[in-house]
PDB file of C-alpha atoms and ligand atoms in Angstrom:
ATOM      1  CA  MET J   1      -9.448  -9.796  -5.943  1.00  0.00           C
ATOM      2  CA  ALA J   2      -7.449  -6.703  -5.132  1.00  0.00           C
ATOM      3  CA  GLN J   3      -4.083  -6.936  -3.490  1.00  0.00           C
ATOM      4  CA  LEU J   4      -4.233  -5.751   0.128  1.00  0.00           C
ATOM      5  CA  ILE J   5      -1.986  -2.802   0.987  1.00  0.00           C
ATOM      6  CA  ASP J   6      -0.835  -3.631   4.507  1.00  0.00           C
ATOM      7  CA  GLY J   7      -0.504  -0.323   6.360  1.00  0.00           C
ATOM      8  CA  ARG J   8       0.453  -2.020   9.587  1.00  0.00           C
ATOM      9  CA  LYS J   9       3.413  -3.734   7.921  1.00  0.00           C
ATOM     10  CA  TRP J  10       4.616  -0.589   6.139  1.00  0.00           C
ATOM     11  CA  ALA J  11       4.173   1.529   9.260  1.00  0.00           C
ATOM     12  CA  ALA J  12       6.470  -0.883  11.118  1.00  0.00           C
ATOM     13  CA  VAL J  13       9.057  -0.525   8.327  1.00  0.00           C
ATOM     14  CA  SER J  14       8.794   3.246   8.544  1.00  0.00           C
ATOM     15  CA  ARG J  15       9.015   3.264  12.362  1.00  0.00           C
ATOM     16  CA  ALA J  16      12.172   1.134  12.165  1.00  0.00           C
ATOM     17  CA  GLU J  17      13.734   3.748   9.840  1.00  0.00           C
ATOM     18  CA  THR J  18      12.684   6.479  12.251  1.00  0.00           C
ATOM     19  CA  ALA J  19      14.111   4.581  15.232  1.00  0.00           C
ATOM     20  CA  GLN J  20      17.486   4.496  13.434  1.00  0.00           C
ATOM     21  CA  SER J  21      17.382   8.268  12.904  1.00  0.00           C
ATOM     22  CA  VAL J  22      16.471   8.743  16.566  1.00  0.00           C
ATOM     23  CA  ALA J  23      19.449   6.605  17.636  1.00  0.00           C
ATOM     24  CA  MET J  24      21.743   8.757  15.467  1.00  0.00           C
ATOM     25  CA  LEU J  25      20.379  11.937  17.005  1.00  0.00           C
ATOM     26  CA  VAL J  26      20.702  10.564  20.530  1.00  0.00           C
ATOM     27  CA  GLN J  27      24.393   9.853  19.842  1.00  0.00           C
ATOM     28  CA  LYS J  28      24.770  13.525  19.010  1.00  0.00           C
ATOM     29  CA  GLY J  29      23.126  14.424  22.317  1.00  0.00           C
ATOM     30  CA  ILE J  30      19.680  15.269  20.921  1.00  0.00           C
ATOM     31  CA  THR J  31      16.690  13.227  22.093  1.00  0.00           C
ATOM     32  CA  PRO J  32      13.708  14.155  19.896  1.00  0.00           C
ATOM     33  CA  GLY J  33      10.859  15.435  22.047  1.00  0.00           C
ATOM     34  CA  LEU J  34       7.155  15.542  21.194  1.00  0.00           C
ATOM     35  CA  ALA J  35       4.502  17.418  23.176  1.00  0.00           C
ATOM     36  CA  VAL J  36       0.873  16.453  22.646  1.00  0.00           C
ATOM     37  CA  ILE J  37      -1.838  18.736  23.996  1.00  0.00           C
ATOM     38  CA  LEU J  38      -5.282  17.278  24.588  1.00  0.00           C
ATOM     39  CA  VAL J  39      -8.069  19.627  25.630  1.00  0.00           C
ATOM     40  CA  GLY J  40     -11.194  17.989  27.062  1.00  0.00           C
ATOM     41  CA  ASP J  41     -12.067  14.306  26.988  1.00  0.00           C
ATOM     42  CA  ASN J  42     -13.292  13.369  23.516  1.00  0.00           C
ATOM     43  CA  PRO J  43     -13.047   9.534  23.559  1.00  0.00           C
ATOM     44  CA  ALA J  44     -11.787   9.254  19.954  1.00  0.00           C
ATOM     45  CA  SER J  45      -9.094  11.866  20.687  1.00  0.00           C
ATOM     46  CA  GLU J  46      -8.113   9.983  23.866  1.00  0.00           C
ATOM     47  CA  SER J  47      -7.548   6.845  21.869  1.00  0.00           C
ATOM     48  CA  TYR J  48      -5.582   8.614  19.095  1.00  0.00           C
ATOM     49  CA  VAL J  49      -3.394  10.417  21.607  1.00  0.00           C
ATOM     50  CA  ARG J  50      -2.593   7.228  23.509  1.00  0.00           C
ATOM     51  CA  GLY J  51      -1.587   5.578  20.226  1.00  0.00           C
ATOM     52  CA  LYS J  52       0.669   8.507  19.333  1.00  0.00           C
ATOM     53  CA  GLU J  53       2.369   8.505  22.752  1.00  0.00           C
ATOM     54  CA  LYS J  54       3.010   4.765  22.725  1.00  0.00           C
ATOM     55  CA  ALA J  55       4.420   4.842  19.196  1.00  0.00           C
ATOM     56  CA  ALA J  56       6.699   7.775  20.090  1.00  0.00           C
ATOM     57  CA  ARG J  57       8.124   5.998  23.125  1.00  0.00           C
ATOM     58  CA  GLU J  58       8.769   2.848  21.111  1.00  0.00           C
ATOM     59  CA  VAL J  59      11.090   4.636  18.681  1.00  0.00           C
ATOM     60  CA  GLY J  60      12.895   6.536  21.437  1.00  0.00           C
ATOM     61  CA  ILE J  61      11.119   9.884  21.151  1.00  0.00           C
ATOM     62  CA  THR J  62      10.396  11.545  24.494  1.00  0.00           C
ATOM     63  CA  SER J  63       6.687  12.195  24.594  1.00  0.00           C
ATOM     64  CA  GLN J  64       4.926  14.560  26.925  1.00  0.00           C
ATOM     65  CA  LEU J  65       1.124  14.583  27.164  1.00  0.00           C
ATOM     66  CA  ILE J  66      -0.416  17.797  28.391  1.00  0.00           C
ATOM     67  CA  ARG J  67      -4.014  17.191  29.402  1.00  0.00           C
ATOM     68  CA  LEU J  68      -6.090  20.312  29.840  1.00  0.00           C
ATOM     69  CA  PRO J  69      -9.680  20.496  31.095  1.00  0.00           C
ATOM     70  CA  VAL J  70     -12.493  21.217  28.637  1.00  0.00           C
ATOM     71  CA  GLU J  71     -13.011  24.699  30.144  1.00  0.00           C
ATOM     72  CA  THR J  72      -9.426  25.787  29.299  1.00  0.00           C
ATOM     73  CA  THR J  73      -9.512  29.227  27.665  1.00  0.00           C
ATOM     74  CA  GLU J  74      -7.883  30.018  24.344  1.00  0.00           C
ATOM     75  CA  THR J  75      -5.491  32.358  26.170  1.00  0.00           C
ATOM     76  CA  GLU J  76      -4.410  29.569  28.516  1.00  0.00           C
ATOM     77  CA  LEU J  77      -3.855  27.207  25.609  1.00  0.00           C
ATOM     78  CA  LEU J  78      -1.832  29.859  23.760  1.00  0.00           C
ATOM     79  CA  HIS J  79       0.266  30.254  26.887  1.00  0.00           C
ATOM     80  CA  TRP J  80       1.111  26.550  26.876  1.00  0.00           C
ATOM     81  CA  ILE J  81       2.095  26.761  23.210  1.00  0.00           C
ATOM     82  CA  ASP J  82       4.307  29.745  23.934  1.00  0.00           C
ATOM     83  CA  LEU J  83       6.108  27.762  26.653  1.00  0.00           C
ATOM     84  CA  LEU J  84       6.622  24.790  24.335  1.00  0.00           C
ATOM     85  CA  ASN J  85       7.760  27.010  21.441  1.00  0.00           C
ATOM     86  CA  ARG J  86      10.573  28.226  23.693  1.00  0.00           C
ATOM     87  CA  ASP J  87      11.425  24.831  25.236  1.00  0.00           C
ATOM     88  CA  PRO J  88      14.653  23.542  23.606  1.00  0.00           C
ATOM     89  CA  LEU J  89      13.842  19.943  24.622  1.00  0.00           C
ATOM     90  CA  CYS J  90      10.553  20.060  22.700  1.00  0.00           C
ATOM     91  CA  HIS J  91      10.964  19.612  18.928  1.00  0.00           C
ATOM     92  CA  GLY J  92       7.373  18.864  17.980  1.00  0.00           C
ATOM     93  CA  ILE J  93       4.039  20.250  19.187  1.00  0.00           C
ATOM     94  CA  LEU J  94       0.724  18.625  18.356  1.00  0.00           C
ATOM     95  CA  VAL J  95      -2.608  20.017  19.504  1.00  0.00           C
ATOM     96  CA  GLN J  96      -5.157  17.240  19.125  1.00  0.00           C
ATOM     97  CA  LEU J  97      -8.216  18.306  17.127  1.00  0.00           C
ATOM     98  CA  PRO J  98     -11.102  18.885  17.426  1.00  0.00           C
ATOM     99  CA  LEU J  99     -10.828  21.589  20.093  1.00  0.00           C
ATOM    100  CA  PRO J 100     -13.808  22.681  22.203  1.00  0.00           C
ATOM    101  CA  ASP J 101     -16.076  25.186  20.390  1.00  0.00           C
ATOM    102  CA  HIS J 102     -14.933  28.203  22.431  1.00  0.00           C
ATOM    103  CA  ILE J 103     -11.360  27.864  21.131  1.00  0.00           C
ATOM    104  CA  ALA J 104     -10.475  28.959  17.578  1.00  0.00           C
ATOM    105  CA  ALA J 105      -8.363  26.124  16.172  1.00  0.00           C
ATOM    106  CA  GLU J 106      -6.873  28.328  13.434  1.00  0.00           C
ATOM    107  CA  ARG J 107      -5.481  30.832  15.977  1.00  0.00           C
ATOM    108  CA  VAL J 108      -4.016  27.982  18.012  1.00  0.00           C
ATOM    109  CA  ILE J 109      -2.392  26.347  14.994  1.00  0.00           C
ATOM    110  CA  GLU J 110      -0.911  29.656  13.834  1.00  0.00           C
ATOM    111  CA  ALA J 111       0.638  30.144  17.297  1.00  0.00           C
ATOM    112  CA  ILE J 112       2.707  26.963  16.984  1.00  0.00           C
ATOM    113  CA  SER J 113       6.234  27.636  15.753  1.00  0.00           C
ATOM    114  CA  PRO J 114       6.235  26.396  12.113  1.00  0.00           C
ATOM    115  CA  ALA J 115       9.503  24.555  12.862  1.00  0.00           C
ATOM    116  CA  LYS J 116       7.723  22.546  15.605  1.00  0.00           C
ATOM    117  CA  ASP J 117       4.423  22.095  13.742  1.00  0.00           C
ATOM    118  CA  VAL J 118       4.673  18.310  13.337  1.00  0.00           C
ATOM    119  CA  ASP J 119       1.077  18.166  12.062  1.00  0.00           C
ATOM    120  CA  GLY J 120       2.057  20.418   9.134  1.00  0.00           C
ATOM    121  CA  PHE J 121      -1.105  22.499   9.667  1.00  0.00           C
ATOM    122  CA  HIS J 122       0.511  25.959  10.016  1.00  0.00           C
ATOM    123  CA  THR J 123      -0.102  28.202   6.989  1.00  0.00           C
ATOM    124  CA  GLN J 124       3.667  28.555   6.579  1.00  0.00           C
ATOM    125  CA  ASN J 125       4.040  24.795   6.130  1.00  0.00           C
ATOM    126  CA  ILE J 126       0.965  24.544   3.903  1.00  0.00           C
ATOM    127  CA  GLY J 127       2.232  27.438   1.786  1.00  0.00           C
ATOM    128  CA  ALA J 128       5.719  25.939   1.534  1.00  0.00           C
ATOM    129  CA  LEU J 129       4.232  22.599   0.474  1.00  0.00           C
ATOM    130  CA  SER J 130       2.080  24.176  -2.181  1.00  0.00           C
ATOM    131  CA  VAL J 131       5.018  26.026  -3.788  1.00  0.00           C
ATOM    132  CA  GLY J 132       7.405  23.064  -3.442  1.00  0.00           C
ATOM    133  CA  LEU J 133       9.664  24.459  -0.697  1.00  0.00           C
ATOM    134  CA  PRO J 134      10.844  22.268   2.204  1.00  0.00           C
ATOM    135  CA  ALA J 135       7.900  21.892   4.566  1.00  0.00           C
ATOM    136  CA  ILE J 136       6.592  19.737   7.367  1.00  0.00           C
ATOM    137  CA  VAL J 137       3.901  17.763   5.543  1.00  0.00           C
ATOM    138  CA  PRO J 138       0.585  16.721   7.178  1.00  0.00           C
ATOM    139  CA  CYS J 139       0.899  13.157   8.474  1.00  0.00           C
ATOM    140  CA  THR J 140      -2.023  11.445   6.745  1.00  0.00           C
ATOM    141  CA  PRO J 141      -1.302  12.544   3.151  1.00  0.00           C
ATOM    142  CA  LEU J 142       2.421  11.968   3.748  1.00  0.00           C
ATOM    143  CA  GLY J 143       1.573   8.454   4.931  1.00  0.00           C
ATOM    144  CA  VAL J 144      -0.454   7.859   1.761  1.00  0.00           C
ATOM    145  CA  MET J 145       2.507   8.953  -0.391  1.00  0.00           C
ATOM    146  CA  LYS J 146       4.775   6.567   1.571  1.00  0.00           C
ATOM    147  CA  LEU J 147       2.330   3.694   1.006  1.00  0.00           C
ATOM    148  CA  LEU J 148       2.239   4.426  -2.732  1.00  0.00           C
ATOM    149  CA  ALA J 149       6.057   4.527  -2.797  1.00  0.00           C
ATOM    150  CA  TYR J 150       6.475   1.297  -0.797  1.00  0.00           C
ATOM    151  CA  GLU J 151       4.000  -0.407  -3.136  1.00  0.00           C
ATOM    152  CA  SER J 152       5.775   1.028  -6.240  1.00  0.00           C
ATOM    153  CA  VAL J 153       2.559   2.584  -7.556  1.00  0.00           C
ATOM    154  CA  PRO J 154       3.402   4.747 -10.602  1.00  0.00           C
ATOM    155  CA  ILE J 155       2.314   8.337  -9.982  1.00  0.00           C
ATOM    156  CA  ALA J 156       3.722  10.495 -12.804  1.00  0.00           C
ATOM    157  CA  GLY J 157       1.046  10.892 -15.465  1.00  0.00           C
ATOM    158  CA  ALA J 158      -1.524   8.897 -13.489  1.00  0.00           C
ATOM    159  CA  HIS J 159      -4.958  10.385 -12.893  1.00  0.00           C
ATOM    160  CA  ALA J 160      -5.327  10.757  -9.131  1.00  0.00           C
ATOM    161  CA  VAL J 161      -8.835  11.528  -7.905  1.00  0.00           C
ATOM    162  CA  ILE J 162      -9.258  12.713  -4.322  1.00  0.00           C
ATOM    163  CA  ILE J 163     -12.686  12.765  -2.711  1.00  0.00           C
ATOM    164  CA  GLY J 164     -12.616  15.405   0.033  1.00  0.00           C
ATOM    165  CA  ARG J 165     -11.121  18.889   0.181  1.00  0.00           C
ATOM    166  CA  SER J 166     -10.093  19.230   3.833  1.00  0.00           C
ATOM    167  CA  ASN J 167      -7.031  21.218   4.867  1.00  0.00           C
ATOM    168  CA  ILE J 168      -5.767  18.147   6.740  1.00  0.00           C
ATOM    169  CA  VAL J 169      -6.050  15.570   3.953  1.00  0.00           C
ATOM    170  CA  GLY J 170      -7.613  16.528   0.609  1.00  0.00           C
ATOM    171  CA  LYS J 171      -5.719  19.724  -0.195  1.00  0.00           C
ATOM    172  CA  PRO J 172      -2.222  18.626   0.911  1.00  0.00           C
ATOM    173  CA  MET J 173      -2.842  15.247  -0.763  1.00  0.00           C
ATOM    174  CA  ALA J 174      -3.432  17.124  -4.023  1.00  0.00           C
ATOM    175  CA  SER J 175      -0.212  19.150  -3.590  1.00  0.00           C
ATOM    176  CA  LEU J 176       1.856  16.023  -2.955  1.00  0.00           C
ATOM    177  CA  LEU J 177       0.430  14.062  -5.886  1.00  0.00           C
ATOM    178  CA  LEU J 178       0.800  17.066  -8.178  1.00  0.00           C
ATOM    179  CA  ALA J 179       4.429  17.494  -7.075  1.00  0.00           C
ATOM    180  CA  GLN J 180       5.010  13.947  -8.340  1.00  0.00           C
ATOM    181  CA  SER J 181       3.360  14.802 -11.655  1.00  0.00           C
ATOM    182  CA  ALA J 182       0.001  13.109 -11.240  1.00  0.00           C
ATOM    183  CA  THR J 183      -3.005  14.652 -12.969  1.00  0.00           C
ATOM    184  CA  VAL J 184      -5.079  15.587  -9.945  1.00  0.00           C
ATOM    185  CA  THR J 185      -8.835  16.022  -9.548  1.00  0.00           C
ATOM    186  CA  ILE J 186     -10.405  16.986  -6.225  1.00  0.00           C
ATOM    187  CA  CYS J 187     -14.074  16.065  -5.743  1.00  0.00           C
ATOM    188  CA  HIS J 188     -16.316  17.169  -2.884  1.00  0.00           C
ATOM    189  CA  SER J 189     -19.914  17.334  -1.731  1.00  0.00           C
ATOM    190  CA  LYS J 190     -20.948  19.707  -4.562  1.00  0.00           C
ATOM    191  CA  THR J 191     -19.337  17.669  -7.346  1.00  0.00           C
ATOM    192  CA  HIS J 192     -21.744  16.711 -10.149  1.00  0.00           C
ATOM    193  CA  ASP J 193     -21.806  13.038 -11.132  1.00  0.00           C
ATOM    194  CA  LEU J 194     -19.075  11.947  -8.747  1.00  0.00           C
ATOM    195  CA  ALA J 195     -18.988   8.379 -10.076  1.00  0.00           C
ATOM    196  CA  SER J 196     -18.172   9.509 -13.624  1.00  0.00           C
ATOM    197  CA  ILE J 197     -15.041  11.183 -12.248  1.00  0.00           C
ATOM    198  CA  THR J 198     -13.976   8.498  -9.782  1.00  0.00           C
ATOM    199  CA  ARG J 199     -14.265   5.926 -12.592  1.00  0.00           C
ATOM    200  CA  GLN J 200     -11.423   7.771 -14.369  1.00  0.00           C
ATOM    201  CA  ALA J 201      -9.059   7.404 -11.416  1.00  0.00           C
ATOM    202  CA  ASP J 202      -5.885   5.357 -11.615  1.00  0.00           C
ATOM    203  CA  ILE J 203      -5.363   6.294  -7.967  1.00  0.00           C
ATOM    204  CA  LEU J 204      -8.501   6.992  -5.915  1.00  0.00           C
ATOM    205  CA  VAL J 205      -8.153   8.565  -2.463  1.00  0.00           C
ATOM    206  CA  ALA J 206     -11.315   8.670  -0.334  1.00  0.00           C
ATOM    207  CA  ALA J 207     -11.216  11.197   2.503  1.00  0.00           C
ATOM    208  CA  VAL J 208     -14.780  12.303   3.146  1.00  0.00           C
ATOM    209  CA  GLY J 209     -15.842  10.720   6.428  1.00  0.00           C
ATOM    210  CA  ARG J 210     -18.912   8.922   5.052  1.00  0.00           C
ATOM    211  CA  PRO J 211     -19.026   5.188   5.759  1.00  0.00           C
ATOM    212  CA  LYS J 212     -18.750   2.969   2.655  1.00  0.00           C
ATOM    213  CA  MET J 213     -19.718   5.754   0.237  1.00  0.00           C
ATOM    214  CA  VAL J 214     -17.296   4.597  -2.482  1.00  0.00           C
ATOM    215  CA  THR J 215     -18.663   1.411  -4.025  1.00  0.00           C
ATOM    216  CA  GLY J 216     -17.177  -0.968  -6.580  1.00  0.00           C
ATOM    217  CA  ASP J 217     -19.189   0.519  -9.466  1.00  0.00           C
ATOM    218  CA  MET J 218     -17.399   3.868  -8.891  1.00  0.00           C
ATOM    219  CA  ILE J 219     -13.954   2.347  -9.416  1.00  0.00           C
ATOM    220  CA  LYS J 220     -12.025   1.748 -12.628  1.00  0.00           C
ATOM    221  CA  PRO J 221     -10.877  -1.887 -12.937  1.00  0.00           C
ATOM    222  CA  GLY J 222      -7.208  -2.013 -11.930  1.00  0.00           C
ATOM    223  CA  ALA J 223      -7.209   1.212  -9.905  1.00  0.00           C
ATOM    224  CA  VAL J 224      -5.318   1.670  -6.631  1.00  0.00           C
ATOM    225  CA  VAL J 225      -7.788   2.636  -3.894  1.00  0.00           C
ATOM    226  CA  ILE J 226      -6.660   4.422  -0.736  1.00  0.00           C
ATOM    227  CA  ASP J 227      -9.240   4.658   2.040  1.00  0.00           C
ATOM    228  CA  VAL J 228      -8.521   7.468   4.499  1.00  0.00           C
ATOM    229  CA  GLY J 229     -11.891   7.191   6.282  1.00  0.00           C
ATOM    230  CA  ILE J 230     -12.165   6.164   9.925  1.00  0.00           C
ATOM    231  CA  ASN J 231     -15.877   6.007  10.727  1.00  0.00           C
ATOM    232  CA  ARG J 232     -17.136   4.656  14.026  1.00  0.00           C
ATOM    233  CA  THR J 233     -20.356   2.757  13.282  1.00  0.00           C
ATOM    234  CA  ASP J 234     -22.464   0.048  14.921  1.00  0.00           C
ATOM    235  CA  GLU J 235     -20.432  -2.536  13.015  1.00  0.00           C
ATOM    236  CA  GLY J 236     -17.161  -1.063  14.300  1.00  0.00           C
ATOM    237  CA  LEU J 237     -14.561   0.984  12.416  1.00  0.00           C
ATOM    238  CA  VAL J 238     -15.340   1.281   8.711  1.00  0.00           C
ATOM    239  CA  GLY J 239     -13.715   3.288   5.956  1.00  0.00           C
ATOM    240  CA  ASP J 240     -15.158   5.573   3.292  1.00  0.00           C
ATOM    241  CA  VAL J 241     -14.845   2.693   0.827  1.00  0.00           C
ATOM    242  CA  ASP J 242     -17.168  -0.292   0.663  1.00  0.00           C
ATOM    243  CA  PHE J 243     -14.363  -2.821   0.878  1.00  0.00           C
ATOM    244  CA  ALA J 244     -16.438  -5.829  -0.193  1.00  0.00           C
ATOM    245  CA  SER J 245     -17.448  -4.415  -3.591  1.00  0.00           C
ATOM    246  CA  ALA J 246     -14.338  -2.254  -4.145  1.00  0.00           C
ATOM    247  CA  SER J 247     -11.906  -5.122  -3.642  1.00  0.00           C
ATOM    248  CA  THR J 248     -13.464  -7.064  -6.527  1.00  0.00           C
ATOM    249  CA  VAL J 249     -12.616  -4.225  -8.967  1.00  0.00           C
ATOM    250  CA  ALA J 250      -9.450  -2.527  -7.706  1.00  0.00           C
ATOM    251  CA  ALA J 251      -5.918  -3.801  -8.304  1.00  0.00           C
ATOM    252  CA  ALA J 252      -4.848  -2.822  -4.792  1.00  0.00           C
ATOM    253  CA  ILE J 253      -6.686  -1.391  -1.806  1.00  0.00           C
ATOM    254  CA  THR J 254      -6.010  -0.291   1.774  1.00  0.00           C
ATOM    255  CA  PRO J 255      -8.191  -1.862   4.471  1.00  0.00           C
ATOM    256  CA  VAL J 256      -9.724  -0.057   7.464  1.00  0.00           C
ATOM    257  CA  PRO J 257      -8.406  -0.573  10.078  1.00  0.00           C
ATOM    258  CA  ARG J 258      -4.719  -1.382   9.403  1.00  0.00           C
ATOM    259  CA  GLY J 259      -4.444   0.710   6.260  1.00  0.00           C
ATOM    260  CA  VAL J 260      -3.692   4.427   6.287  1.00  0.00           C
ATOM    261  CA  GLY J 261      -4.221   4.849  10.074  1.00  0.00           C
ATOM    262  CA  PRO J 262      -0.964   3.266  11.246  1.00  0.00           C
ATOM    263  CA  MET J 263       0.931   5.246   8.579  1.00  0.00           C
ATOM    264  CA  THR J 264      -0.433   8.533   9.957  1.00  0.00           C
ATOM    265  CA  ILE J 265       1.132   7.810  13.344  1.00  0.00           C
ATOM    266  CA  ALA J 266       4.381   6.632  11.751  1.00  0.00           C
ATOM    267  CA  MET J 267       4.576   9.935   9.840  1.00  0.00           C
ATOM    268  CA  LEU J 268       4.056  11.930  13.046  1.00  0.00           C
ATOM    269  CA  LEU J 269       7.186  10.243  14.409  1.00  0.00           C
ATOM    270  CA  HIS J 270       8.986  10.912  11.118  1.00  0.00           C
ATOM    271  CA  ASN J 271       7.994  14.594  11.278  1.00  0.00           C
ATOM    272  CA  THR J 272       9.168  14.870  14.892  1.00  0.00           C
ATOM    273  CA  VAL J 273      12.575  13.523  13.913  1.00  0.00           C
ATOM    274  CA  THR J 274      12.705  15.878  10.907  1.00  0.00           C
ATOM    275  CA  ALA J 275      11.978  18.797  13.249  1.00  0.00           C
ATOM    276  CA  ALA J 276      14.675  17.623  15.690  1.00  0.00           C
ATOM    277  CA  LEU J 277      17.210  17.222  12.853  1.00  0.00           C
ATOM    278  CA  ARG J 278      16.720  20.857  11.884  1.00  0.00           C
ATOM    279  CA  THR J 279      17.587  22.175  15.348  1.00  0.00           C
TER     280      THR J 279
HETATM  281  N1  LIG I   1      -7.534  14.800  14.948  1.00  0.00           N
HETATM  282  C1  LIG I   1      -7.755  13.855  13.996  1.00  0.00           C
HETATM  283  N2  LIG I   1      -6.671  13.711  13.219  1.00  0.00           N
HETATM  284  C2  LIG I   1      -5.747  14.578  13.673  1.00  0.00           C
HETATM  285  C3  LIG I   1      -4.410  14.896  13.284  1.00  0.00           C
HETATM  286  O1  LIG I   1      -3.840  14.349  12.334  1.00  0.00           O
HETATM  287  N3  LIG I   1      -3.784  15.842  14.026  1.00  0.00           N
HETATM  288  C4  LIG I   1      -4.382  16.455  15.066  1.00  0.00           C
HETATM  289  N4  LIG I   1      -3.692  17.380  15.716  1.00  0.00           N
HETATM  290  N5  LIG I   1      -5.612  16.209  15.452  1.00  0.00           N
HETATM  291  C5  LIG I   1      -6.283  15.263  14.763  1.00  0.00           C
END
C-alpha cells in the first residue's frame, strides 16, 4: 500500500512558517493585507473564498473580501483593481475564477499589479517563472513542489509526467519541475496512448478535472502520485486519480480531499507574505 501524503499536516507546517514571517513583518509595522474579489455567487467559489479568508486571518494576514454582483461590468471590476493596486495596505489581490462570461478574465488578470498578483497568473509572473527569474508562483503547483520537498521526493533526473496543460496548474508545474532538473512530459486530451506515457512516470501529477481517470494500471510501481483534481460528484469530492487502485501500485499518493487542496491555500498565504516583504 502506498504511503499517504498528508496535505493537511504539511499545510499546517507551512502556515506556521508563514505566521512567523507575518509576526516579523508586523513588528516592522507592516501587516500583510490580502484582497479577494468574488464576482457573482458560484457556490464552489463561495466555499473556496471562505476557506482563503479564514486561513489568512489565522496567520495574521488582514483579509478583505469584495463581493460584487454577477452583473458587474468589466470596467467596474477593473476600477476596483485599480483602487487596490494603489492601496498601500493591500499587498495581494486575488480575483476568484471563474468570472461571469461577459468579463474577459485575461484582461482582468493583466490589470493586477504583478507585484500584488498572489495567484501568479499575470504574464509577467508566468514569464519570469519560465525563464527562472524571481516570480510569484501559482499556488497549486507551488504547493505540489512543497509537498514533494517535505516528503523528500528526489526530483533531479526523475521523469515527471503531468496530465493537463492549464495555465494555472499544468504549465507552471512543468516549469517548476524542470527548474529542479526533472525530465518533464506534459500530456493532455490529444495525447496518444496516455497510459504508455504515465507508466514511465516517477512522479505523476494529475490535473485534468476528470474524476478517477488515472487508474492503477497507468502507474509505474513505486511512483509518487500527486492528485490535483477536485471533482464534485454524487459520491462527494473525488480526485482525478482512482485512489483505490492507484494506492496499491504507487509508493506514495496524495488523497482528495486533504491532499493538494490545503497546500494551495497555504501557498496563497505564503505568496501574500512574499508580496508584503517586497514592499
Ligand atoms: N478558482 C479555482 N482555483 C483558483 C485559484 O487558484 N485562483 C483563483 N483566483 N481562482 C480560482
